[in-house]
Short mmCIF file of C-alpha atoms and ligand atoms in Angstrom, two decimals:
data_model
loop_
_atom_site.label_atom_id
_atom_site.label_comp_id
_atom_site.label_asym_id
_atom_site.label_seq_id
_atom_site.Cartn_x
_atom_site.Cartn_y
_atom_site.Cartn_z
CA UNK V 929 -8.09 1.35 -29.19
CA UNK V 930 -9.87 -0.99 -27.07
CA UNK V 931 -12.93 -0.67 -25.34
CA UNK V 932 -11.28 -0.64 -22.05
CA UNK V 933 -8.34 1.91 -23.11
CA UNK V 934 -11.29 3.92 -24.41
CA UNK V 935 -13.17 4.69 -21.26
CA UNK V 936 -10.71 3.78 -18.69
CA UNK V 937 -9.87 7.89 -18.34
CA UNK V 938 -13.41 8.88 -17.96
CA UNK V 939 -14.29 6.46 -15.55
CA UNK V 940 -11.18 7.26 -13.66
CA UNK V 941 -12.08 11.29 -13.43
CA UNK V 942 -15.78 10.07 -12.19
CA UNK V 943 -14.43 8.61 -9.37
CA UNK V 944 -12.04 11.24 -8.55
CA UNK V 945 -15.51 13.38 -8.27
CA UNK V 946 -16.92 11.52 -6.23
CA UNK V 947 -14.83 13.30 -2.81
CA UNK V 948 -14.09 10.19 -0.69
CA UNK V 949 -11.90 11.88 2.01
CA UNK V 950 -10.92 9.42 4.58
CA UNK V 951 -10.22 11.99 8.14
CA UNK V 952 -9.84 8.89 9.88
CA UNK V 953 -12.14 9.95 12.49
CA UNK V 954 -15.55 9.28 10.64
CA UNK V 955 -16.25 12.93 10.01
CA UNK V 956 -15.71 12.76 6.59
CA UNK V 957 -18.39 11.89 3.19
CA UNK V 958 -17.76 8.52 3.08
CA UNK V 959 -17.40 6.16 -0.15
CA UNK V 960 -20.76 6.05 -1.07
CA UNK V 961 -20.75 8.35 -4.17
CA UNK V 962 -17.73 6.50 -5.71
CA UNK V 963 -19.45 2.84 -4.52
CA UNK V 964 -22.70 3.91 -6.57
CA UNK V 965 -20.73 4.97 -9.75
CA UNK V 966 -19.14 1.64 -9.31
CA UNK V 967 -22.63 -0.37 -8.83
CA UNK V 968 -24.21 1.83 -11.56
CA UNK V 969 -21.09 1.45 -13.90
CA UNK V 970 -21.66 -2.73 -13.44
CA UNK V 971 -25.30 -2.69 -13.94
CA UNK V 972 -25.00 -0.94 -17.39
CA UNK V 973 -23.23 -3.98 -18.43
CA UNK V 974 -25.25 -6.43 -16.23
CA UNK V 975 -22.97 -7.54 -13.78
CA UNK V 976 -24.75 -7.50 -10.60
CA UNK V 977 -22.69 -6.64 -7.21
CA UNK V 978 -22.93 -7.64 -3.31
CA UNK V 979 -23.27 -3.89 -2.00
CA UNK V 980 -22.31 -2.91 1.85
CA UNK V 981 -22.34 -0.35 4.09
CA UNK V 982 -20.25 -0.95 7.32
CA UNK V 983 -21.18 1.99 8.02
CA UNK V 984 -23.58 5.19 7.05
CA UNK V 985 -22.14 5.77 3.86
CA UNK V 986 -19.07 3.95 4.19
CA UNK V 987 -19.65 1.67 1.29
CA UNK V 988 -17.90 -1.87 -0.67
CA UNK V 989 -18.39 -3.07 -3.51
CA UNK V 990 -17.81 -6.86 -4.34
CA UNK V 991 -18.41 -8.88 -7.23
CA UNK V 992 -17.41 -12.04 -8.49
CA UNK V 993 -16.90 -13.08 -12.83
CA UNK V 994 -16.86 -16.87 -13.22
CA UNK V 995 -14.24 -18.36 -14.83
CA UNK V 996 -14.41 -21.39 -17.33
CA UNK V 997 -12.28 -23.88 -14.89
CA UNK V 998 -14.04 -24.48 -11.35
CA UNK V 999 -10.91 -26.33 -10.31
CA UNK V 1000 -8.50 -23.09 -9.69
CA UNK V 1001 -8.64 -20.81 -7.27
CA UNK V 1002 -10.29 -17.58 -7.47
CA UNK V 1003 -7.88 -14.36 -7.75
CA UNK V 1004 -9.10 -11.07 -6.07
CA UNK V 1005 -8.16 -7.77 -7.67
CA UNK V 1006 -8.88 -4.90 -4.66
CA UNK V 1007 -8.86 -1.26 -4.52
CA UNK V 1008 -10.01 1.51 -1.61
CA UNK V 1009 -12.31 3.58 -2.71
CA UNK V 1010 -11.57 5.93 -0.01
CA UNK V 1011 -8.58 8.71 -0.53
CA UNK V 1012 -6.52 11.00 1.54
CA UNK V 1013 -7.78 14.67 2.33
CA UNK V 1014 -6.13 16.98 0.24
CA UNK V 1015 -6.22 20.79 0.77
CA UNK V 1016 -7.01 22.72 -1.96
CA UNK V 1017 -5.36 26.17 -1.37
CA UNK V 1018 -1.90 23.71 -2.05
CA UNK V 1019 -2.82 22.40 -5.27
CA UNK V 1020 -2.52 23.77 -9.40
CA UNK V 1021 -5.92 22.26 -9.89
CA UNK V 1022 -8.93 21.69 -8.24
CA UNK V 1023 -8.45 18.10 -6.35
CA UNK V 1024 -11.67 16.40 -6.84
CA UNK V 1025 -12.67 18.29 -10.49
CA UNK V 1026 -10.57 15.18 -12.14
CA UNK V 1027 -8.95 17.93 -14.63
CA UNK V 1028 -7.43 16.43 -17.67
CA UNK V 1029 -4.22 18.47 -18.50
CA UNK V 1030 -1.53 17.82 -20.76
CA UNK V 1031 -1.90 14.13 -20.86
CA UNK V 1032 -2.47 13.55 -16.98
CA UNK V 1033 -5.55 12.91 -15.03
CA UNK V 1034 -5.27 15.21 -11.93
CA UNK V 1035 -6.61 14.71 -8.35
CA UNK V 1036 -6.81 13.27 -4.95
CA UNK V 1037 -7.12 9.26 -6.12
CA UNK V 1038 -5.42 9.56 -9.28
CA UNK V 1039 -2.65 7.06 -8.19
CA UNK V 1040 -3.68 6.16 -5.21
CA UNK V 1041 -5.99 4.44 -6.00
CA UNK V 1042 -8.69 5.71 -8.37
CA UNK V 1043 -6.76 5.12 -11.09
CA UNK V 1044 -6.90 0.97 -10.16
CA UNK V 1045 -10.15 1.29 -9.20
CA UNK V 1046 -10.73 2.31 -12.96
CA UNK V 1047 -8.33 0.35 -14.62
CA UNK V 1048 -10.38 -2.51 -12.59
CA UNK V 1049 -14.24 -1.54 -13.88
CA UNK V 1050 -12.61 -0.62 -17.25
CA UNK V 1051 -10.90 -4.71 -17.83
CA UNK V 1052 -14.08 -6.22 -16.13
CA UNK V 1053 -16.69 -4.16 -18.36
CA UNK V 1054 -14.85 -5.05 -21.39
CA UNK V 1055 -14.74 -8.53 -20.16
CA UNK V 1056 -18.04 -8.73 -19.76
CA UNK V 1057 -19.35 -6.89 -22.69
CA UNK V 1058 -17.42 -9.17 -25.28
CA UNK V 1059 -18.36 -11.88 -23.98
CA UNK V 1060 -14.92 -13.23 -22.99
CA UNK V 1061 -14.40 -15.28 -19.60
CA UNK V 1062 -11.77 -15.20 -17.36
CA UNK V 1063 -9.46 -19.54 -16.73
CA UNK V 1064 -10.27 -18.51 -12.45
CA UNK V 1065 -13.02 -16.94 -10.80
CA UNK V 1066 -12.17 -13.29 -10.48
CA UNK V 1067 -13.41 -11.43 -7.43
CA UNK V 1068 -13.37 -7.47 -7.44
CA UNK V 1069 -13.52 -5.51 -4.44
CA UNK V 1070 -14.31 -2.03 -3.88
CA UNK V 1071 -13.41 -1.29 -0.38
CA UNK V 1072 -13.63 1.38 2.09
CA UNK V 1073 -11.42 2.95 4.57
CA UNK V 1074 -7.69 1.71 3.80
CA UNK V 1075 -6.30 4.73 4.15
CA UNK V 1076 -7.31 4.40 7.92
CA UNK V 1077 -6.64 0.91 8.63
CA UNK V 1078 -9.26 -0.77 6.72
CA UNK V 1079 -11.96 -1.34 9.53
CA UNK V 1080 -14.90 -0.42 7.41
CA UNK V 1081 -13.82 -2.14 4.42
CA UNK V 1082 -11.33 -4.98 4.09
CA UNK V 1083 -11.67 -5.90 7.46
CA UNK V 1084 -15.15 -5.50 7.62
CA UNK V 1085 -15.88 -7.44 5.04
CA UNK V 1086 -13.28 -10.36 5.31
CA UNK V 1087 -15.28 -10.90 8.75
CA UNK V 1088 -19.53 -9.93 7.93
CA UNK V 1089 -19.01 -11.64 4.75
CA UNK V 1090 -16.35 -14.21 4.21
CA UNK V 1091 -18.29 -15.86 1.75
CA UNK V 1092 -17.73 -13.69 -0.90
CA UNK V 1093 -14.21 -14.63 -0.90
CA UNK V 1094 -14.40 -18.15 -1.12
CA UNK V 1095 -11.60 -19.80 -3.17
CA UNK V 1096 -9.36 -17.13 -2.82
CA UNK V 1097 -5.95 -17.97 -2.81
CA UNK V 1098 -4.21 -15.09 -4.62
CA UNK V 1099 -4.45 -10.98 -4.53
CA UNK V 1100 -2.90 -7.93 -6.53
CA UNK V 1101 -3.96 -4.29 -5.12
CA UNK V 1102 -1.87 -1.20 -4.97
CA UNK V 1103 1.82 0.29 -4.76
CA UNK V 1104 3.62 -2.06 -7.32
CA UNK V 1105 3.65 -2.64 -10.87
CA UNK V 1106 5.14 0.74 -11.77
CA UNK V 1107 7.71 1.08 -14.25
CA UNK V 1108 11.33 2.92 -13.81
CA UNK V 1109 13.00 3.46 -16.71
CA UNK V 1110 16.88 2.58 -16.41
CA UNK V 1111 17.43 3.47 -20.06
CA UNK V 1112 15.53 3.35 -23.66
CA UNK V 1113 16.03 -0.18 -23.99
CA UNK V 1114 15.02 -1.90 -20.32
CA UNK V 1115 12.31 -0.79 -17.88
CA UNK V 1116 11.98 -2.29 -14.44
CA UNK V 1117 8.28 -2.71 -13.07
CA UNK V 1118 8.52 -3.37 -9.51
CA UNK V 1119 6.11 -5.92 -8.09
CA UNK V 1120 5.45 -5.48 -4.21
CA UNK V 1121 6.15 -8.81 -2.57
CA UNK V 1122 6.96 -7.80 0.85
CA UNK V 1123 5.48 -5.31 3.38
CA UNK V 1124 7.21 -4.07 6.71
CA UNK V 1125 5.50 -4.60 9.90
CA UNK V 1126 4.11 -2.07 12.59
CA UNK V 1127 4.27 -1.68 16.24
CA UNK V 1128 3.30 1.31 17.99
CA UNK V 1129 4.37 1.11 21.14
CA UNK V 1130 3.84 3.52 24.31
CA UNK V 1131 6.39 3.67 26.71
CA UNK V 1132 6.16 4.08 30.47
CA UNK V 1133 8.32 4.77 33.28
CA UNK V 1134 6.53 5.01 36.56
CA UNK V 1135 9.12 6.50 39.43
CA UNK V 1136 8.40 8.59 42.52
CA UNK V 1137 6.60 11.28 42.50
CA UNK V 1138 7.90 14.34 44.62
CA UNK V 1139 8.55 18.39 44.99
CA UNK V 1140 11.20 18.71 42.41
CA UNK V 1141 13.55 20.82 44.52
CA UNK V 1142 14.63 17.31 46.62
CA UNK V 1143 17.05 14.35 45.89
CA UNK V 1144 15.41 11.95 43.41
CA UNK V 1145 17.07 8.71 42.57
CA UNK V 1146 14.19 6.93 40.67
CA UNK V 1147 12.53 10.06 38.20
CA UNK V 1148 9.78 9.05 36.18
CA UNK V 1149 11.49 11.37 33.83
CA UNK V 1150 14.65 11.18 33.52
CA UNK V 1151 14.30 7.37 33.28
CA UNK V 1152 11.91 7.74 29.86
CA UNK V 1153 14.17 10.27 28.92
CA UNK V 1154 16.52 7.69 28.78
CA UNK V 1155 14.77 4.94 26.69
CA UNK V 1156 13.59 6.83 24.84
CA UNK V 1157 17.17 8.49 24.11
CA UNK V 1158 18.28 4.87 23.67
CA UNK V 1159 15.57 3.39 21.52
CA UNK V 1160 15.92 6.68 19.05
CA UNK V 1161 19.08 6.37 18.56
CA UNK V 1162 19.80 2.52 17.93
CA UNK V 1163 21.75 1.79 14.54
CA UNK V 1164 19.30 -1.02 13.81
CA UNK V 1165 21.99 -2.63 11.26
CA UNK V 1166 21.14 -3.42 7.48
CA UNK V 1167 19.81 -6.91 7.53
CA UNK V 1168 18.45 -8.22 3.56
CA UNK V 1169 14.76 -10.09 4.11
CA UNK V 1170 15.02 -12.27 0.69
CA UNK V 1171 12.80 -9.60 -1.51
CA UNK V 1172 15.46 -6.92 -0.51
CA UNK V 1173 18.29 -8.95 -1.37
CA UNK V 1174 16.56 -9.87 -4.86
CA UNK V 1175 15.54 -6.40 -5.33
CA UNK V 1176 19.22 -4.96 -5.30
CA UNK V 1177 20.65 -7.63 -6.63
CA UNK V 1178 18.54 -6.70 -9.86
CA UNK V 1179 19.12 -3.12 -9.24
CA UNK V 1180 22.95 -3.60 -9.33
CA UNK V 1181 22.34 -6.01 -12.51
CA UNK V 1182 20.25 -3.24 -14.60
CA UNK V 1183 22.44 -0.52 -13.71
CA UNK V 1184 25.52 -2.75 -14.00
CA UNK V 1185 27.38 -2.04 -10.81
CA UNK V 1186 28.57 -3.63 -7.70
CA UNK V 1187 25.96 -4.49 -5.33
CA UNK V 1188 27.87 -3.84 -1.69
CA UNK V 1189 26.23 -5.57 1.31
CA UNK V 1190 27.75 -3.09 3.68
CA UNK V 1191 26.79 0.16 1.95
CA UNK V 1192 24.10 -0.29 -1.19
CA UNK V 1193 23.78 3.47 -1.35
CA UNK V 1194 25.12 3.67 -4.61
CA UNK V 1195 21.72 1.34 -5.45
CA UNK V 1196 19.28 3.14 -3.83
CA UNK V 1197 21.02 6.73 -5.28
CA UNK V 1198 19.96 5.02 -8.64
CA UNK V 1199 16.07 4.69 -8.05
CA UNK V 1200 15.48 8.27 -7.33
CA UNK V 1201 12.84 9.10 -5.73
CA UNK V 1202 11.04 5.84 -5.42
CA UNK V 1203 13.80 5.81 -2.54
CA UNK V 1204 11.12 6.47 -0.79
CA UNK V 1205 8.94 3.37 -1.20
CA UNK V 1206 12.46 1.41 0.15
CA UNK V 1207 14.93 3.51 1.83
CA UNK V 1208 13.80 1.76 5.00
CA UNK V 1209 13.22 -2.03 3.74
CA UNK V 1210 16.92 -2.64 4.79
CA UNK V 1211 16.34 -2.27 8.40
CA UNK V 1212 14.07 -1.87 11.20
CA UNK V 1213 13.79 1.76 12.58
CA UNK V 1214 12.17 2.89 15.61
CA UNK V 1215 11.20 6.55 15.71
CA UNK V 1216 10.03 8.44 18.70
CA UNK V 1217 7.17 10.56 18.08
CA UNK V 1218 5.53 11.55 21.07
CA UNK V 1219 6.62 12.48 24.80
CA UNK V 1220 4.53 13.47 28.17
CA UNK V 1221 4.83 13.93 31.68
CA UNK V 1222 4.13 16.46 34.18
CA UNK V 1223 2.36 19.36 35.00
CA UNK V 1224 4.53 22.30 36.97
CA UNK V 1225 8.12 22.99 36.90
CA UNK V 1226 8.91 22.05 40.67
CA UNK V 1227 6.38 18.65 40.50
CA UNK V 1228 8.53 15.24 39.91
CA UNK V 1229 5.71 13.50 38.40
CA UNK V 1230 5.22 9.86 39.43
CA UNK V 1231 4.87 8.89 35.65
CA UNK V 1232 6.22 9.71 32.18
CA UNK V 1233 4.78 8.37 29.00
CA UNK V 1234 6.35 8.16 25.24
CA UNK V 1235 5.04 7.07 21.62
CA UNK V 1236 7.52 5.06 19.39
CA UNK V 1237 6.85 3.91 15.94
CA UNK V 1238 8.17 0.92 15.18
CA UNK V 1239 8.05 -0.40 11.78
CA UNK V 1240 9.75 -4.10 11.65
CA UNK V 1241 11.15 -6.31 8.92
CA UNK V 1242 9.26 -9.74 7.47
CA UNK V 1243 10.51 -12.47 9.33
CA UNK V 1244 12.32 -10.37 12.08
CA UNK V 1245 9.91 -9.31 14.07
CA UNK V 1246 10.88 -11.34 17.47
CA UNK V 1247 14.47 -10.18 17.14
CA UNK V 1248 12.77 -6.68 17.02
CA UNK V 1249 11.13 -6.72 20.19
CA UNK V 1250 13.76 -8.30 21.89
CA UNK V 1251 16.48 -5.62 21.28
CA UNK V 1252 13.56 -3.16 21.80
CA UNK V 1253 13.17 -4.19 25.05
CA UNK V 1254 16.93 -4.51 25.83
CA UNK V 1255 16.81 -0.96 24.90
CA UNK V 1256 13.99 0.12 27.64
CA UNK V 1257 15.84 -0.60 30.69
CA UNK V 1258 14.69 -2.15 34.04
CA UNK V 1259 12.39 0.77 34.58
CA UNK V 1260 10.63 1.42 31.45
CA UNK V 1261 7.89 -1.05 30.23
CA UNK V 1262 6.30 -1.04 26.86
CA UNK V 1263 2.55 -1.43 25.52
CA UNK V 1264 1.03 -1.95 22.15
CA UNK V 1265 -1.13 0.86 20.58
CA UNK V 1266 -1.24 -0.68 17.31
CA UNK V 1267 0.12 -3.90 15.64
CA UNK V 1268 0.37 -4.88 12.35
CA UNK V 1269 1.83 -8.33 10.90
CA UNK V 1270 4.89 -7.89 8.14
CA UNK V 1271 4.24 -9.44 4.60
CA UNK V 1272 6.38 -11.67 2.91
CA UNK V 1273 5.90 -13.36 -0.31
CA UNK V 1274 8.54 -15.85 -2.50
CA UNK V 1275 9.18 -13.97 -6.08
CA UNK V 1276 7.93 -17.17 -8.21
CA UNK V 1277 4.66 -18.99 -8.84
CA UNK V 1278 2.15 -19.16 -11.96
CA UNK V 1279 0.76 -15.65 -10.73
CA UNK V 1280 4.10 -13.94 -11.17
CA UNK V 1281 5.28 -15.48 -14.22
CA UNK V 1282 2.06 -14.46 -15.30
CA UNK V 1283 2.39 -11.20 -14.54
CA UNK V 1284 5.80 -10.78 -16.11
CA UNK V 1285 4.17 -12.24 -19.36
CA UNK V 1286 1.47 -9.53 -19.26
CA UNK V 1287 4.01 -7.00 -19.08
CA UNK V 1288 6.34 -8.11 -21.66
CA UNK V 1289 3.29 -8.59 -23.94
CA UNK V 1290 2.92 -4.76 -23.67
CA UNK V 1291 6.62 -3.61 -22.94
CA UNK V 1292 9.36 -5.76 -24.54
CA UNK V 1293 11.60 -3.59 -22.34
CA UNK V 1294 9.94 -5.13 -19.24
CA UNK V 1295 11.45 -6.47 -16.57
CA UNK V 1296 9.57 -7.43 -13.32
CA UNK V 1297 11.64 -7.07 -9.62
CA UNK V 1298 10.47 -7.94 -6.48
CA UNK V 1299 10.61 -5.03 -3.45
CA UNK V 1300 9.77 -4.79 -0.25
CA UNK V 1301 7.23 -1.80 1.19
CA UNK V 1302 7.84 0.30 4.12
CA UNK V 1303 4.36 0.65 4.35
CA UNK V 1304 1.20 -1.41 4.41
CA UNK V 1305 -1.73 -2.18 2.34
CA UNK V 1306 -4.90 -4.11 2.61
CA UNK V 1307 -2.81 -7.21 1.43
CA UNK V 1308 -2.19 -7.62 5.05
CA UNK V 1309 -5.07 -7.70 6.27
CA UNK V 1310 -6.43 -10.64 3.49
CA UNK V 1311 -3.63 -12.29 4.06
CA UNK V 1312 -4.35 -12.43 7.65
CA UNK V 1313 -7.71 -12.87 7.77
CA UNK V 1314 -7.94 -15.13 4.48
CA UNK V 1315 -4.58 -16.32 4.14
CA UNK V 1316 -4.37 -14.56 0.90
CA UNK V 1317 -0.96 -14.26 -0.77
CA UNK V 1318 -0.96 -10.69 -2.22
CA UNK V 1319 0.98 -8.78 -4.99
CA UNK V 1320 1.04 -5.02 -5.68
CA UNK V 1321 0.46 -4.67 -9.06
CA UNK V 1322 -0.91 -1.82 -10.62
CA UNK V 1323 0.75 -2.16 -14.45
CA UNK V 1324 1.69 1.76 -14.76
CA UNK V 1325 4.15 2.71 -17.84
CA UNK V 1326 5.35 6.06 -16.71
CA UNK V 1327 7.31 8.93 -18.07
CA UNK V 1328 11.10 8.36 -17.33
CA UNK V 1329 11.03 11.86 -15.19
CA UNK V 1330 8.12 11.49 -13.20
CA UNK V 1331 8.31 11.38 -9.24
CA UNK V 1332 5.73 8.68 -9.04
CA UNK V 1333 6.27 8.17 -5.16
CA UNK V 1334 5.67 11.83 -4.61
CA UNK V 1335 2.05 11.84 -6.28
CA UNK V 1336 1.12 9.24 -3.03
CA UNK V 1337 -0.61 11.69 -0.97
CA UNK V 1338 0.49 14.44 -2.46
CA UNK V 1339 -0.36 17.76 -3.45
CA UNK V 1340 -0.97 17.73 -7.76
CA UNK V 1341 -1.05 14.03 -7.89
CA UNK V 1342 -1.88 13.03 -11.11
CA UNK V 1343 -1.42 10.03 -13.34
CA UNK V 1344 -1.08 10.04 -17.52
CA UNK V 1345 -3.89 8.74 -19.23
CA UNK V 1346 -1.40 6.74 -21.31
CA UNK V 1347 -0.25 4.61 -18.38
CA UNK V 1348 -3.83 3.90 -17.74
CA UNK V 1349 -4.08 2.83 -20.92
CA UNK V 1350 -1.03 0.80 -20.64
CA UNK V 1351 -2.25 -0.70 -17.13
CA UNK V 1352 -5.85 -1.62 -18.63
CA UNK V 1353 -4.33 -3.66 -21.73
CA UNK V 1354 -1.61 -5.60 -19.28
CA UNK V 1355 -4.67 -5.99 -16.56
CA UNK V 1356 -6.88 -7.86 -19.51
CA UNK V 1357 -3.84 -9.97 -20.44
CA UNK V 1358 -3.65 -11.16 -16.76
CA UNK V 1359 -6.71 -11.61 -15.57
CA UNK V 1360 -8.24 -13.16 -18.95
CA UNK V 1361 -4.90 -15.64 -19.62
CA UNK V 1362 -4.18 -16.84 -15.94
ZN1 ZN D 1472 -3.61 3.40 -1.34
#
C-alpha cells in the first residue's frame, strides 16, 4: 500500500473532528480547527501554505506545488472545509467522532467533503515526500463556507487574493467522479460537467388596500394568488442541455435500451437513487416556497408578497425569465433575492481524457459520463470570478448497493475507506501525469 492509501483514512477522521458546522448565519465554530490540521499536516512535510481568515475563525488554506513545465497552466484541486450541521439524536454514531465501522468512515464530512479534503493532503504529502513533481503547477485550496454560498471562502479569496490563483485555467472539486456499477464487468464514474442555475425570485402584487367586506376588483391577493398558482404549476417541458443529452445517451448505451426523448424515465429508473443528483437536469422548475400578506381577516391588504425558487438550465436562462414573466401577469412584478450563473462545460479536452485514463488505470471496468447537477458548487463561483473551467471529480469506487446521493447531508453519512483508497491512487495518477 502506498503512502497515500496508508494515511488517507486517518487524516480523513481528523478532519471530521474537527466540527466545522456551517449555520449559515455565522453562529457556528468556524473552519479553523480543520484549517490548522491542514497547515500542520503540510508543515510536517514542509510545504508551506498562504493561511486566511475572512473571518474570526473562518479559515482557507491555499498552497501551490510547482510543476516541472512553466508553460501549462496551473490546475486547482478545491474542497470546503466547512460541513452541514448534523443532529446527533438522528444518527447510529456520533457525527464528528469519525467512527471507523465495518469498512466505512462515519460522519458529518465524510462525503461531502472531508473525504476530498483528505484524499487531497493524502496525494500532495506523498507527492511531496517522494520527491516526485507534478507536468502543471498544482494549486490546493482549503476553503470555507460553501455550504453557505461561499462568501468567506471561494469568494473571498478569488477577490482579497487573486494572486494565488494565477495560471489557473482548469478545476476538479466535489459531486462527480463516483462510480455506479451497471454490472460486474462495466462501472460508470460520472464526471460533473454542468451545473443548473439559480434565481430566487420574490414576487409582488401591489393592489388596493380596503375593508374586506366591499367590492374589490384589483386584490393584492388574489392577484399573487394567481401567479403564483400559475408559475407553480407550469410544465416547464424536457429540453436536453448537451451534458444531459450525452449523459442518457450513455445511460441507454450501458444499460442497452432505448433512449426516448419524450419520456427517458426508463433511464433515470436505472440510476437509482443518484436520481437525485439529475431528476431535474431535464428541465427548469420553479417551486413556490414562501407566501405573505395581510394582517386581519376583514383587511384587503394593499400588498402581497411570494418566494419562488427557480433553478434554470445552462444556456437557457433568458428563455427562463421570459416565460417566468409571461407567467406573472400585468400585476405581479418580480425581484431577485439571489442569483446564481448555470455551468456548462464541453465533455473533451486533455483534462478529461486524462481523467478517464486515471480511472481506467485503477478500474478497467471504468467508464467516465458527463452529467449535469441540479445543484451548485464552488466551480461557479471560479469560473465566474476566474474564468475557471471546473470538473467534479472526486474518484470514489463504491459498493454496488450504496445510496451515495443520500449520504449528502445526511444523517449516517459515511464513506468506505476502500474508495478512499481507490480515489487517492486515481488522484496521484492525475495530478502527477497531466
Ligand atoms: Zn459539498
Amino acid at each position: 500500500m502506498t503512502h497515500a492509501e496508508h494515511e488517507v483514512a486517518d487524516l480523513c477522521v481528523e478532519l471530521i473532528r474537527a466540527d466545522t458546522s456551517n449555520y449559515g448565519d455565522g453562529s457556528g465554530p468556524g473552519e479553523r480547527e480543520a484549517a490548522e490540521i491542514v497547515m500542520a499536516r503540510l508543515a510536517e512535510v514542509g510545504v508551506e501554505a498562504h493561511y486566511s481568515e475572512s473571518a474570526d475563525r473562518r479559515a482557507n488554506v491555499v498552497t501551490r506545488i510547482e510543476g516541472t513545465d512553466p508553460s501549462l497552466p496551473a490546475l486547482l484541486v478545491h474542497g470546503h472545509l466547512d460541513v452541514v450541521p448534523a443532529n446527533a439524536a438522528d444518527w447510529t454514531v456520533d457525527p464528528f467522532a469519525g467512527e471507523v465501522r465495518d469498512g466505512y468512515i462515519w460522519g458529518r464530512g465524510a462525503v461531502d467533503m472531508k473525504d476530498m479534503d483528505a484524499m487531497m493532503l493524502a496525494v500532495l504529502r506523498q507527492m511531496v515526500t517522494e520527491g516526485r513533481r507534478p507536468r502543471r503547477d498544482l494549486v490546493f485550496a482549503w476553503v470555507a463556507d460553501e455550504e453557505a454560498g461561499g462568501e468567506y471562502g471561494a469568494k473571498y479569496l478569488t477577490k482579497a487574493h487573486p494572486e494565488l490563483f494565477e495560471g489557473v485555467t482548469e478545476a476538479i472539486s466535489e459531486v462527480g467522479g463516483y462510480s455506479l456499477e451497471v454490472d460486474p464487468g462495466l462501472r460508470l464514474y460520472l464526471i460533473e460537467t454542468a451545473q443548473k442555475g439559480l434565481a430566487w425570485m420574490r414576487l409582488i402584487a401591489d393592489g388596493r388596500a380596503g375593508h374586506g367586506s366591499m367590492l374589490n376588483s384589483d386584490n393584492a391577493v388574489t392577484e399573487l394568488a394567481k401567479a403564483v398558482a400559475r408559475i407553480g404549476s407550469h410544465e416547464w417541458p424536457l429540453t436536453y442541455t448537451p451534458t444531459v443529452r450525452t449523459f442518457l445517451t450513455e445511460i441507454a448505451d450501458a444499460f442497452g435500451l432505448p433512449f426516448d426523448e419524450s419520456d427517458p424515465s426508463n433511464l433515470l429508473d436505472k440510476i437509482g437513487p443518484l436520481v437525485r443528483f439529475v431528476g431535474a437536469t431535464l428541465q427548469h422548475t420553479t417551486n413556490p416556497t414562501q407566501l405573505s400578506s395581510g394582517y386581519k381577516a376583514n383587511v384587503i391588504p394593499g400588498r402581497a408578497e411570494a418566494v419562488i425558487d427557480g433553478r434554470f438550465l445552462p444556456g437557457h436562462e433568458e428563455e427562463f425569465f421570459k416565460t417566468v414573466d409571461s407567467l406573472l401577469g400585468d400585476k405581479v412584478r418580480r425581484e431577485s433575492i439571489h442569483h446564481d450563473i448555470a455551468l456548462e462545460t464541453t465533455f473533451d479536452g486533455a483534462l478529461v481524457e486524462a481523467m478517464i485514463a486515471a480511472l481506467k488505470a485503477e478500474d478497467p471496468t471504468a467508464r467516465a459520463v458527463p452529467y449535469c447537477m441540479s445543484g451548485g458548487t464552488d466551480n461557479k463561483t471560479f469560473f465566474a470570478d476566474l474564468d475557471v473551467r471546473g470538473f467534479g471529480f472526486v474518484p470514489l469506487r463504491l459498493p454496488k448497493d450504496m445510496d451515495f446521493a443520500a449520504m449528502f447531508h445526511g444523517v449516517d453519512e459515511r464513506v468506505p475507506v476502500e474508495a478512499l483508497r481507490f480515489g487517492v491512487r486515481v488522484l496521484d495518477r492525475l495530478l502527477l501525469n497531466y
